[in-house]
Coordinates of C-alpha atoms in Angstrom, one line a residue:
M230 CA 45.3 44.5 -8.3
T231 CA 44.4 41.3 -9.3
Q232 CA 40.4 40.3 -8.5
T233 CA 39.5 37.0 -7.2
T234 CA 36.5 35.2 -8.3
P235 CA 34.4 34.4 -5.2
R236 CA 34.5 30.7 -4.6
Q237 CA 31.4 28.8 -5.0
P238 CA 30.4 26.5 -2.5
R239 CA 30.9 22.9 -3.4
K240 CA 27.0 21.2 -3.9
R241 CA 26.3 18.5 -1.9
G242 CA 26.5 15.2 -3.2
E243 CA 22.8 13.5 -3.1
G244 CA 24.5 10.1 -2.7
Q245 CA 23.9 9.1 -6.2
W246 CA 25.9 5.8 -7.4
A247 CA 26.2 6.9 -11.0
L248 CA 27.9 10.2 -9.6
G249 CA 30.5 8.2 -7.8
Y250 CA 29.0 8.6 -4.2
F251 CA 29.7 5.1 -3.0
E252 CA 30.3 5.5 0.7
P253 CA 27.8 5.0 2.9
L254 CA 25.9 8.1 4.3
N255 CA 23.6 7.3 6.7
A256 CA 23.1 4.5 9.3
T257 CA 20.7 2.1 7.0
E258 CA 23.3 2.3 4.2
Q259 CA 26.2 1.5 6.2
I260 CA 24.1 -1.4 7.3
K261 CA 23.2 -2.7 3.7
K262 CA 26.8 -2.3 2.5
E263 CA 28.6 -4.7 5.4
N264 CA 26.1 -7.2 4.7
D265 CA 23.1 -7.7 2.1
G266 CA 19.7 -7.7 3.4
M267 CA 18.8 -11.0 1.2
A268 CA 21.7 -12.7 3.3
V269 CA 20.2 -12.6 6.8
R270 CA 17.9 -15.5 5.7
E271 CA 20.5 -18.6 6.3
R272 CA 21.0 -16.6 9.9
I273 CA 17.4 -17.3 10.4
D274 CA 17.5 -20.4 10.1
R275 CA 20.8 -20.9 11.9
I276 CA 21.0 -18.7 14.6
F277 CA 17.8 -16.7 15.3
A278 CA 15.3 -19.4 15.1
P279 CA 17.1 -22.0 17.2
G280 CA 18.5 -19.3 19.8
G281 CA 15.1 -17.5 20.1
F282 CA 14.8 -13.4 19.5
R283 CA 17.6 -12.9 22.2
A284 CA 19.7 -14.5 19.4
I285 CA 18.8 -11.3 16.9
G286 CA 21.5 -9.0 16.4
K287 CA 20.3 -5.1 16.5
Q288 CA 21.2 -4.5 13.0
D289 CA 19.4 -7.5 11.7
L290 CA 16.8 -6.8 13.9
R291 CA 15.9 -3.4 12.7
S292 CA 17.3 -4.0 9.3
R293 CA 17.8 -7.1 7.3
L294 CA 14.8 -9.0 8.7
R295 CA 12.6 -6.8 6.8
W296 CA 14.2 -8.2 3.6
W297 CA 12.1 -11.2 4.6
G298 CA 9.4 -9.9 5.4
L299 CA 9.4 -9.3 8.9
Y300 CA 9.2 -6.4 11.5
T301 CA 8.8 -6.2 15.0
Q302 CA 5.5 -5.2 16.1
R303 CA 4.2 -2.7 19.0
T304 CA 4.6 -3.9 22.5
Q305 CA 1.3 -4.0 23.8
G306 CA 0.1 -1.0 25.7
V307 CA 2.6 1.7 24.7
P308 CA 0.7 4.7 24.1
G309 CA 1.0 7.0 21.1
E310 CA 2.2 9.6 22.9
R311 CA 5.2 7.8 23.0
T312 CA 5.8 6.8 19.3
G313 CA 8.3 9.7 18.5
S314 CA 10.0 9.4 21.7
A315 CA 10.9 6.2 22.9
E316 CA 13.6 4.2 22.7
P317 CA 13.2 1.0 20.6
E318 CA 13.5 -1.1 23.2
E319 CA 10.7 0.3 24.7
L320 CA 8.5 -0.4 21.6
E321 CA 9.5 -3.2 19.8
D322 CA 7.9 -6.9 20.9
E323 CA 9.3 -10.1 20.7
F324 CA 7.0 -10.8 18.2
F325 CA 6.9 -10.0 14.4
M326 CA 4.6 -9.0 11.8
L327 CA 5.4 -11.6 8.7
R328 CA 4.5 -10.0 5.4
I329 CA 3.4 -12.3 2.4
R330 CA 3.8 -11.2 -1.0
I331 CA 1.2 -12.2 -3.4
D332 CA 2.4 -10.5 -7.0
G333 CA -0.3 -10.0 -9.4
G334 CA -3.1 -10.8 -6.1
V335 CA -3.4 -14.2 -7.2
M336 CA -3.8 -16.9 -5.1
T337 CA -4.7 -20.7 -5.3
S338 CA -6.7 -22.5 -3.2
E339 CA -4.0 -24.1 -2.0
Q340 CA -1.5 -21.4 -1.0
L341 CA -4.8 -19.6 0.6
R342 CA -4.8 -22.5 2.9
A343 CA -0.9 -22.3 3.5
I344 CA -1.3 -18.8 4.9
A345 CA -4.5 -19.4 6.8
W346 CA -2.2 -22.4 8.6
A347 CA 0.0 -20.0 9.4
S348 CA -2.4 -17.9 10.8
E349 CA -4.0 -20.1 12.8
E350 CA -1.1 -22.4 14.1
F351 CA 1.3 -19.4 14.9
G352 CA -0.3 -16.3 14.6
R353 CA -3.5 -16.1 16.9
D354 CA -5.9 -16.5 14.3
V355 CA -5.5 -12.8 13.2
A356 CA -4.6 -11.9 9.2
D357 CA -4.5 -8.4 7.3
I358 CA -5.8 -7.9 3.6
T359 CA -3.2 -4.8 2.7
D360 CA -3.9 -2.1 0.4
R361 CA -1.2 -3.7 -1.9
Q362 CA -2.2 -7.4 -2.3
N363 CA -0.3 -8.5 0.8
V364 CA -1.3 -10.6 3.4
Q365 CA 0.0 -9.9 6.6
L366 CA 0.3 -12.0 9.8
H367 CA 1.0 -10.7 13.5
W368 CA 2.1 -12.7 16.5
I369 CA 4.8 -14.7 14.9
R370 CA 7.8 -16.2 17.2
I371 CA 11.1 -16.1 15.3
E372 CA 11.1 -19.5 16.5
D373 CA 8.5 -20.7 14.1
V374 CA 9.3 -18.7 11.0
P375 CA 11.4 -21.3 9.1
A376 CA 8.1 -23.8 9.5
I377 CA 5.9 -21.1 8.2
F378 CA 8.5 -20.2 5.3
E379 CA 8.9 -24.1 4.7
R380 CA 5.0 -24.6 4.3
L381 CA 4.6 -21.1 2.2
E382 CA 7.4 -21.7 -0.5
G383 CA 6.6 -25.5 -0.5
V384 CA 3.1 -23.6 -2.7
G385 CA 5.0 -21.3 -4.5
L386 CA 4.8 -18.0 -1.8
T387 CA 7.4 -16.0 -0.7
T388 CA 7.8 -13.2 1.8
S389 CA 10.9 -12.4 -0.3
E390 CA 11.7 -8.1 -0.5
A391 CA 8.1 -7.9 0.7
C392 CA 9.7 -5.1 2.9
G393 CA 13.0 -3.3 2.9
D394 CA 14.8 -1.4 0.4
T395 CA 14.0 -3.7 -2.6
P396 CA 11.0 -4.0 -5.0
R397 CA 7.8 -4.5 -3.1
V398 CA 4.9 -6.5 -4.2
I399 CA 4.0 -6.5 -8.0
L400 CA 0.4 -4.7 -8.1
G401 CA -1.9 -6.4 -10.7
C402 CA -5.2 -6.2 -11.8
P403 CA -7.0 -9.3 -9.3
L404 CA -9.2 -10.1 -12.6
A405 CA -6.7 -10.3 -14.8
G406 CA -7.4 -12.9 -17.6
V407 CA -11.2 -12.9 -16.8
Q408 CA -12.4 -9.5 -16.6
A409 CA -14.7 -8.8 -19.5
A410 CA -13.4 -5.1 -20.3
E411 CA -10.0 -5.3 -19.3
V412 CA -7.6 -4.0 -21.8
L413 CA -4.7 -6.5 -21.9
D414 CA -4.0 -9.2 -19.4
A415 CA -0.6 -8.3 -17.4
T416 CA 0.2 -11.6 -15.8
P417 CA 2.7 -12.6 -18.3
Q418 CA 4.8 -9.6 -17.3
I419 CA 4.3 -9.6 -13.7
R420 CA 5.2 -13.5 -13.6
A421 CA 8.4 -12.6 -15.8
I422 CA 9.6 -9.7 -13.3
R423 CA 9.1 -11.8 -10.4
D424 CA 11.1 -15.1 -11.7
R425 CA 13.8 -13.1 -13.3
Y426 CA 14.3 -10.4 -10.2
I427 CA 12.5 -10.9 -7.1
G428 CA 15.0 -12.8 -4.8
T429 CA 17.7 -12.0 -6.3
T430 CA 20.7 -9.3 -5.1
E431 CA 20.6 -7.4 -8.1
F432 CA 17.3 -4.9 -6.8
S433 CA 18.4 -5.6 -3.4
N434 CA 20.1 -2.4 -2.8
L435 CA 17.7 0.0 -3.5
P436 CA 17.9 3.7 -2.2
R437 CA 14.2 3.1 -0.4
K438 CA 11.3 1.1 -1.1
Y439 CA 10.1 0.6 -4.6
K440 CA 6.4 0.1 -5.7
T441 CA 5.2 -1.0 -8.6
S442 CA 1.7 -1.6 -10.9
I443 CA 1.6 -3.7 -14.3
A444 CA -1.9 -3.9 -15.3
G445 CA -4.2 -4.1 -17.6
C446 CA -7.4 -3.0 -16.3
G447 CA -9.6 -0.4 -17.7
A448 CA -10.5 0.6 -13.9
H449 CA -6.9 1.4 -12.9
C450 CA -7.5 -0.7 -9.7
T451 CA -4.2 -0.8 -9.1
N452 CA -3.9 3.2 -8.5
P453 CA -0.7 3.7 -10.5
E454 CA -0.7 7.4 -10.0
I455 CA 0.8 6.8 -6.8
N456 CA 3.4 4.1 -8.0
D457 CA 7.3 4.8 -8.1
V458 CA 6.6 2.6 -11.4
A459 CA 3.5 1.9 -13.3
F460 CA 2.6 0.3 -16.7
V461 CA -1.2 1.1 -18.0
G462 CA -2.8 -0.8 -20.4
V463 CA -3.6 1.3 -23.5
E464 CA -4.2 0.4 -27.0
H465 CA -1.7 2.2 -29.6
P466 CA -3.6 3.4 -32.5
Q467 CA -0.4 1.7 -35.1
L468 CA 1.6 -0.6 -32.4
G469 CA -1.7 -2.3 -30.9
L470 CA -2.2 -3.4 -27.2
G471 CA 0.6 -2.2 -24.9
Y472 CA 1.2 0.1 -21.7
D473 CA 1.8 3.6 -21.3
L474 CA 4.9 3.9 -18.8
W475 CA 4.6 6.4 -15.1
V476 CA 7.0 7.0 -12.6
G477 CA 7.7 8.6 -9.3
G478 CA 4.3 8.5 -7.8
G479 CA 3.9 7.8 -3.8
L480 CA 2.5 9.6 -0.8
S481 CA 3.6 9.4 2.9
T482 CA 4.5 13.1 3.7
N483 CA 5.3 14.0 0.2
P484 CA 2.3 13.1 -1.7
M485 CA 2.9 12.9 -5.3
F486 CA 1.3 11.6 -8.5
A487 CA 3.3 9.7 -10.9
K488 CA 4.6 11.4 -14.3
R489 CA 3.5 10.0 -17.5
L490 CA 6.8 9.8 -19.2
G491 CA 4.8 9.8 -22.9
T492 CA 6.3 6.2 -24.1
F493 CA 4.5 3.1 -25.3
V494 CA 5.7 -0.3 -24.0
E495 CA 5.1 -3.5 -25.9
P496 CA 4.2 -6.3 -23.8
E497 CA 7.2 -8.4 -24.7
R498 CA 9.4 -5.2 -23.2
V499 CA 7.7 -4.6 -20.3
P500 CA 10.7 -6.9 -18.3
E501 CA 13.3 -5.1 -19.8
V502 CA 11.9 -1.4 -19.2
W503 CA 10.8 -1.6 -15.5
A504 CA 14.8 -3.4 -15.0
A505 CA 15.9 -0.2 -16.6
V506 CA 13.7 2.0 -14.5
T507 CA 14.7 0.5 -11.5
T508 CA 18.3 0.1 -12.6
L509 CA 18.2 4.2 -13.0
F510 CA 17.0 4.5 -9.4
R511 CA 19.4 2.1 -8.2
E512 CA 22.3 4.3 -9.7
Y513 CA 20.7 7.6 -9.6
G514 CA 18.4 7.8 -6.1
Y515 CA 19.3 9.7 -3.4
R516 CA 20.7 7.8 -0.7
R517 CA 22.1 10.7 1.9
S518 CA 18.6 11.4 3.5
R519 CA 16.1 8.4 4.0
N520 CA 13.5 11.0 3.9
H521 CA 14.8 11.9 0.4
A522 CA 15.4 8.7 -1.0
R523 CA 12.1 7.9 -2.9
L524 CA 12.2 7.9 -6.9
K525 CA 9.2 10.5 -6.6
F526 CA 11.7 12.9 -5.5
L527 CA 14.3 12.2 -8.1
V528 CA 11.6 12.4 -11.2
A529 CA 10.3 15.8 -9.5
D530 CA 13.9 17.3 -10.0
W531 CA 14.3 15.8 -13.3
G532 CA 11.0 16.1 -14.6
A533 CA 9.2 13.9 -17.0
E534 CA 11.6 14.6 -20.2
R535 CA 14.6 14.3 -18.6
T536 CA 13.8 11.5 -17.0
R537 CA 12.9 9.8 -20.2
E538 CA 15.9 10.7 -22.1
I539 CA 18.3 9.4 -19.4
L540 CA 16.1 6.0 -19.3
E541 CA 16.5 5.9 -23.0
R542 CA 20.1 6.4 -23.4
E543 CA 21.6 5.0 -20.2
F544 CA 19.7 2.1 -19.5
L545 CA 17.4 1.1 -22.5
G546 CA 19.9 2.2 -25.4
D547 CA 17.3 3.2 -27.7
T548 CA 14.1 5.1 -27.8
L549 CA 10.3 3.9 -26.9
P550 CA 7.8 4.8 -29.3
D551 CA 5.7 7.9 -28.2
G552 CA 2.4 6.4 -27.0
P553 CA -1.0 8.0 -26.1
A554 CA -2.3 8.5 -22.8
P555 CA -5.1 5.7 -20.9
P556 CA -8.5 7.2 -20.5
P557 CA -9.2 7.7 -16.9
A558 CA -10.9 5.9 -14.7
P559 CA -13.0 6.7 -11.8
M560 CA -12.4 6.1 -8.0
N561 CA -15.8 3.8 -7.2
A562 CA -14.8 1.2 -9.5
R563 CA -11.5 0.1 -8.3
D564 CA -12.2 -2.5 -5.5
H565 CA -14.1 -5.1 -7.4
V566 CA -16.7 -5.6 -4.7
G567 CA -20.0 -7.3 -6.0
V568 CA -21.0 -9.8 -8.9
F569 CA -19.8 -9.0 -12.1
P570 CA -19.7 -11.3 -15.4
Q571 CA -16.5 -12.4 -16.6
A572 CA -15.3 -12.7 -20.7
D573 CA -16.3 -16.3 -20.3
G574 CA -19.9 -16.0 -19.5
R575 CA -18.9 -17.1 -15.6
V576 CA -19.0 -14.3 -12.9
Y577 CA -16.4 -13.0 -10.1
V578 CA -17.7 -12.3 -6.8
G579 CA -15.6 -9.9 -4.8
F580 CA -16.1 -9.4 -1.1
A581 CA -15.4 -6.8 1.7
P582 CA -13.5 -8.2 4.9
R583 CA -13.4 -5.5 7.7
A584 CA -11.4 -2.5 6.7
G585 CA -9.0 -5.5 5.7
R586 CA -8.5 -7.6 8.7
I587 CA -10.0 -11.4 8.5
S588 CA -9.3 -14.2 10.4
G589 CA -7.1 -16.9 9.6
H590 CA -10.3 -19.4 9.8
Q591 CA -12.0 -17.5 7.6
L592 CA -9.1 -17.5 4.7
R593 CA -9.1 -21.4 5.4
L594 CA -13.5 -21.6 4.7
V595 CA -12.9 -19.1 1.6
A596 CA -10.5 -21.1 0.1
N597 CA -13.2 -23.8 0.2
L598 CA -15.6 -21.4 -1.0
A599 CA -13.4 -20.8 -3.9
D600 CA -12.9 -25.0 -4.8
R601 CA -16.9 -25.7 -4.2
F602 CA -18.2 -22.4 -6.4
G603 CA -15.2 -21.6 -8.6
S604 CA -12.0 -22.8 -10.0
G605 CA -9.7 -22.3 -6.7
S606 CA -8.8 -19.1 -7.6
I607 CA -9.0 -16.3 -4.9
R608 CA -7.5 -12.8 -5.8
A609 CA -6.7 -10.1 -3.4
T610 CA -7.6 -6.4 -4.4
A611 CA -5.1 -3.0 -3.5
Q612 CA -8.1 -2.0 -1.7
Q613 CA -8.3 -4.3 1.0
K614 CA -11.0 -6.6 -0.8
L615 CA -10.7 -10.1 -1.9
V616 CA -12.5 -12.0 -5.0
I617 CA -13.2 -15.5 -6.1
V618 CA -13.6 -15.7 -9.6
D619 CA -14.9 -18.0 -11.9
V620 CA -18.3 -18.8 -10.4
E621 CA -21.5 -20.0 -12.2
S622 CA -23.9 -17.4 -12.5
A623 CA -26.6 -19.9 -11.6
N624 CA -24.2 -20.0 -8.5
A625 CA -23.5 -16.7 -7.5
D626 CA -26.5 -16.1 -4.6
A627 CA -25.9 -19.3 -3.0
L628 CA -22.0 -17.8 -2.8
V629 CA -23.0 -14.4 -1.9
A630 CA -25.1 -16.0 1.0
E631 CA -21.8 -18.2 2.4
L632 CA -19.9 -15.3 2.3
D633 CA -22.4 -13.4 4.7
A634 CA -22.4 -16.1 7.0
L635 CA -18.6 -15.2 7.3
D636 CA -19.2 -11.3 8.1
L637 CA -17.4 -11.4 4.4
R638 CA -19.8 -9.1 2.4
A639 CA -20.4 -9.0 -1.7
R640 CA -22.8 -6.9 -1.1
P641 CA -21.6 -4.4 1.4
H642 CA -23.0 -1.4 2.7
A643 CA -21.5 1.9 0.8
F644 CA -19.9 2.8 4.0
R645 CA -18.1 -0.9 4.8
K646 CA -17.5 -1.2 1.3
G647 CA -15.6 2.7 0.9
I648 CA -13.5 1.7 4.6
M649 CA -10.1 1.2 4.3
A650 CA -7.6 1.3 7.5
C651 CA -3.9 0.7 8.2
T652 CA -2.7 -1.7 10.6
G653 CA -2.6 1.4 13.4
I654 CA -1.2 1.2 17.1
E655 CA -2.5 -2.3 17.9
F656 CA 0.8 -4.0 15.9
C657 CA 2.7 -1.1 14.4
K658 CA 5.5 1.1 16.2
L659 CA 5.0 4.1 14.1
A660 CA 1.8 4.3 14.6
I661 CA -0.2 7.3 17.0
G662 CA -3.7 6.0 17.2
E663 CA -5.9 3.0 17.1
T664 CA -7.4 2.3 13.7
K665 CA -8.6 -1.4 12.8
G666 CA -11.0 -1.2 15.6
R667 CA -12.0 2.2 15.0
A668 CA -12.8 1.8 11.3
Q669 CA -14.9 -1.2 11.7
W670 CA -16.9 1.1 14.2
L671 CA -17.1 3.6 12.4
Y672 CA -18.8 2.0 8.9
Q673 CA -21.2 0.2 11.6
E674 CA -22.2 3.4 13.3
L675 CA -22.9 5.1 9.8
E676 CA -24.6 2.1 8.5
R677 CA -27.0 2.5 11.4
R678 CA -27.3 6.0 11.4
L679 CA -27.6 6.2 7.4
P680 CA -29.0 3.2 6.4
D681 CA -30.6 4.6 3.2
F682 CA -26.9 6.1 1.9
D683 CA -26.0 4.6 -1.0
E684 CA -23.5 6.4 -2.9
E685 CA -20.1 4.7 -2.3
I686 CA -17.8 7.5 0.2
R687 CA -14.6 6.7 0.5
I688 CA -13.2 6.8 4.3
H689 CA -9.3 5.8 4.8
V690 CA -8.1 5.7 8.7
N691 CA -4.7 5.8 9.0
G692 CA -2.2 6.0 12.2
C693 CA 0.3 8.0 11.4
P694 CA 1.4 10.5 8.2
N695 CA 3.1 8.1 6.6
S696 CA -0.6 6.8 4.4
C697 CA -0.5 3.0 4.4
A698 CA -4.3 3.7 4.5
R699 CA -3.5 6.2 1.2
F700 CA -5.7 9.1 3.6
Q701 CA -4.5 11.9 0.8
V702 CA -7.0 10.2 -1.7
A703 CA -9.4 9.5 0.1
D704 CA -13.0 11.5 -0.2
I705 CA -12.4 11.7 3.8
G706 CA -9.2 11.0 5.0
L707 CA -8.7 10.6 8.8
M708 CA -5.3 10.8 10.3
S709 CA -4.1 9.9 13.6
A710 CA -2.8 12.7 16.1
L711 CA -3.0 13.4 19.5
Q712 CA -5.7 15.9 21.4
V713 CA -5.1 17.3 24.7
R714 CA -8.4 17.2 27.0
P715 CA -9.4 20.1 29.2
D716 CA -8.0 17.8 32.2
G717 CA -4.5 17.9 30.6
T718 CA -4.4 14.1 29.4
K719 CA -4.0 13.0 26.1
S720 CA -6.3 11.1 23.9
D721 CA -7.1 9.8 20.4
A722 CA -7.8 12.7 17.6
F723 CA -7.7 12.7 13.8
L724 CA -6.9 15.8 11.4
V725 CA -9.1 15.9 8.6
H726 CA -8.5 16.1 4.8
L727 CA -11.4 16.1 2.1
G728 CA -11.7 15.2 -1.3
G729 CA -8.6 13.4 -2.3
G730 CA -8.7 11.5 -5.0
M731 CA -7.3 10.0 -8.8
G732 CA -8.1 9.3 -12.3
E733 CA -10.3 12.6 -14.1
G734 CA -9.5 15.9 -11.5
A735 CA -6.9 13.8 -9.6
E736 CA -6.0 15.9 -6.6
F737 CA -4.9 15.5 -3.0
G738 CA -7.2 15.9 -0.3
R739 CA -7.3 19.6 1.1
K740 CA -6.7 19.5 4.9
V741 CA -9.2 21.2 6.8
K742 CA -7.2 23.8 8.8
G743 CA -7.9 23.9 12.7
V744 CA -9.8 21.0 13.1
K745 CA -9.1 18.2 15.1
I746 CA -11.4 15.8 16.1
Y747 CA -11.4 13.3 19.0
A748 CA -11.8 9.8 17.7
E749 CA -14.7 8.9 19.6
D750 CA -16.6 12.1 17.8
G751 CA -15.7 10.2 14.2
A752 CA -19.4 8.9 13.4
D753 CA -20.7 12.1 14.7
Y754 CA -18.0 13.9 12.3
V755 CA -18.6 12.0 9.5
E756 CA -22.5 11.4 9.6
A757 CA -22.4 15.5 9.9
L758 CA -20.6 15.4 6.6
V759 CA -22.4 13.3 4.7
R760 CA -25.8 15.1 5.8
R761 CA -24.3 18.6 4.8
Y762 CA -22.9 16.9 1.2
R763 CA -26.4 15.7 1.2
A764 CA -28.0 18.4 1.4
G765 CA -26.0 20.6 -0.6
R766 CA -24.6 18.3 -3.8
N767 CA -26.2 20.8 -6.3
G768 CA -25.6 18.6 -9.2
H769 CA -22.0 17.6 -8.5
R770 CA -21.2 14.0 -9.7
D771 CA -19.6 12.7 -6.1
F772 CA -18.1 13.8 -2.6
G773 CA -14.9 14.8 -4.7
A774 CA -16.2 17.0 -7.1
F775 CA -18.7 18.6 -4.5
V776 CA -15.1 19.5 -2.2
H777 CA -13.1 20.8 -5.0
D778 CA -15.9 23.8 -5.6
L779 CA -15.6 24.6 -2.6
S780 CA -13.8 27.8 -1.9
N781 CA -11.8 28.0 1.4
D782 CA -14.0 29.8 3.6
E783 CA -16.8 27.6 2.6
L784 CA -14.4 24.2 3.0
A785 CA -14.2 25.5 6.4
A786 CA -17.8 25.9 7.2
F787 CA -18.6 22.7 5.4
A788 CA -15.9 20.9 7.7
A789 CA -16.5 22.4 11.0
P790 CA -17.1 19.8 13.7
P791 CA -20.8 19.5 15.0
I792 CA -20.6 21.0 19.0
K793 CA -20.5 18.7 21.4
E794 CA -19.8 18.7 25.3
H795 CA -16.5 17.0 26.1
R796 CA -16.0 16.0 29.5

């Protein structure tokens, strides 16, 4: 009797082009196959702006417009409990968020005035500085988009590939070229990639969004640990200044730190190597499931060694030299807030808006201050802050006073300095709870209650699990949720993550099991944590190190909410 070998089930393909899976595997892949996202620009000008919101087809509205930085914003008044169950038509308003990409975070005063004009003229005087050096406008009508594009592009700005399955804005140190302690200036590499690849169709159909950091900042202010691809400034003992290459970082619902490939990249090779990593992602990235399509999943499956091997063999054609790791950098030096010396003897002044929120008229006034006190150059940081560079040291205090008058603090209290918040339910269709206003109230309350506390505690307020405000790498990460009250109604609440951070001893925040606080109790809760930390610090260098050393039982006791009656 002939024995037969049991049939092995065929492994399901992950939609990788390099393995022959070219057929669309989900609705988004089908939309991209039918028409590239970059092509929607022509329809904006010819059809949508003249015809208004109702002229926009659903595929363009919910997908391709993102390739030009446009998302429909949330209809006002739709509660967080409807976020996951409402039909798209219920959630999407007839207004847009418009994201302006600022590669490297560098703007001229003329460019900032153009952004301010768009905000004041068309966006109800609202703007957000994001944690990726973009500026986002709200309340934008499709009818006004061509005029905004014309003004922005006239000063060298763009919204091209600011969203969508594309190479998003390239992060760079906002002090590139002026900082006294930088390893090297990455500006030429950022510009070369932007000018060669951004706005083309070469990488306009990636499996998912793709985030880049290229910086020679010794403070690692662009957070290379959580980017898809990062070039980190380093000095090679034989080859001189260049970059260490990291790949596969990202947060959201499956946070992962980037892996070092152990390579050294000479500055002139950065555009080539960036394009090779991006092509690897385009060809091998998973396209079957949107939730599994980021580069971090591929790198996690392959590991650093295989990723480097395939990158070199298939996409570079030669090997990169081995290189040293850069020294770790602490978290508290990454926002560049304050007055600090430049390499040329002048100073830069970094300042904090209100949890990233700023008005258009404030941006216009900041542009004027940059001309009066500096060289007209303004920089956005990756921590929702702004910087004016090239200020004579004798004029720094006068500039600080002018900024204070605008409620833009260059010497803010520690709680304002450490606060970040995503857009939240005010405008975002994915959000569960309110964030910007809550974050502003939170730091103001903490300043009032703990006026003498001067150690920065990084508090990040996030409206959903997607981590646009990076709650997993905060000292105190507050993620929006809903909590049922005794009367059966649902209210805004927060889940709590503690002790997250990057740099030396990098780790994601520990989720506090069984703790969910009402949003209005946020100040009481954080105050209790800070007081407990201050009382029991016992020599730990900072809040993160303190939390790291707590056992699970000690963490539960430390993070228990103060008892409070609720009606």
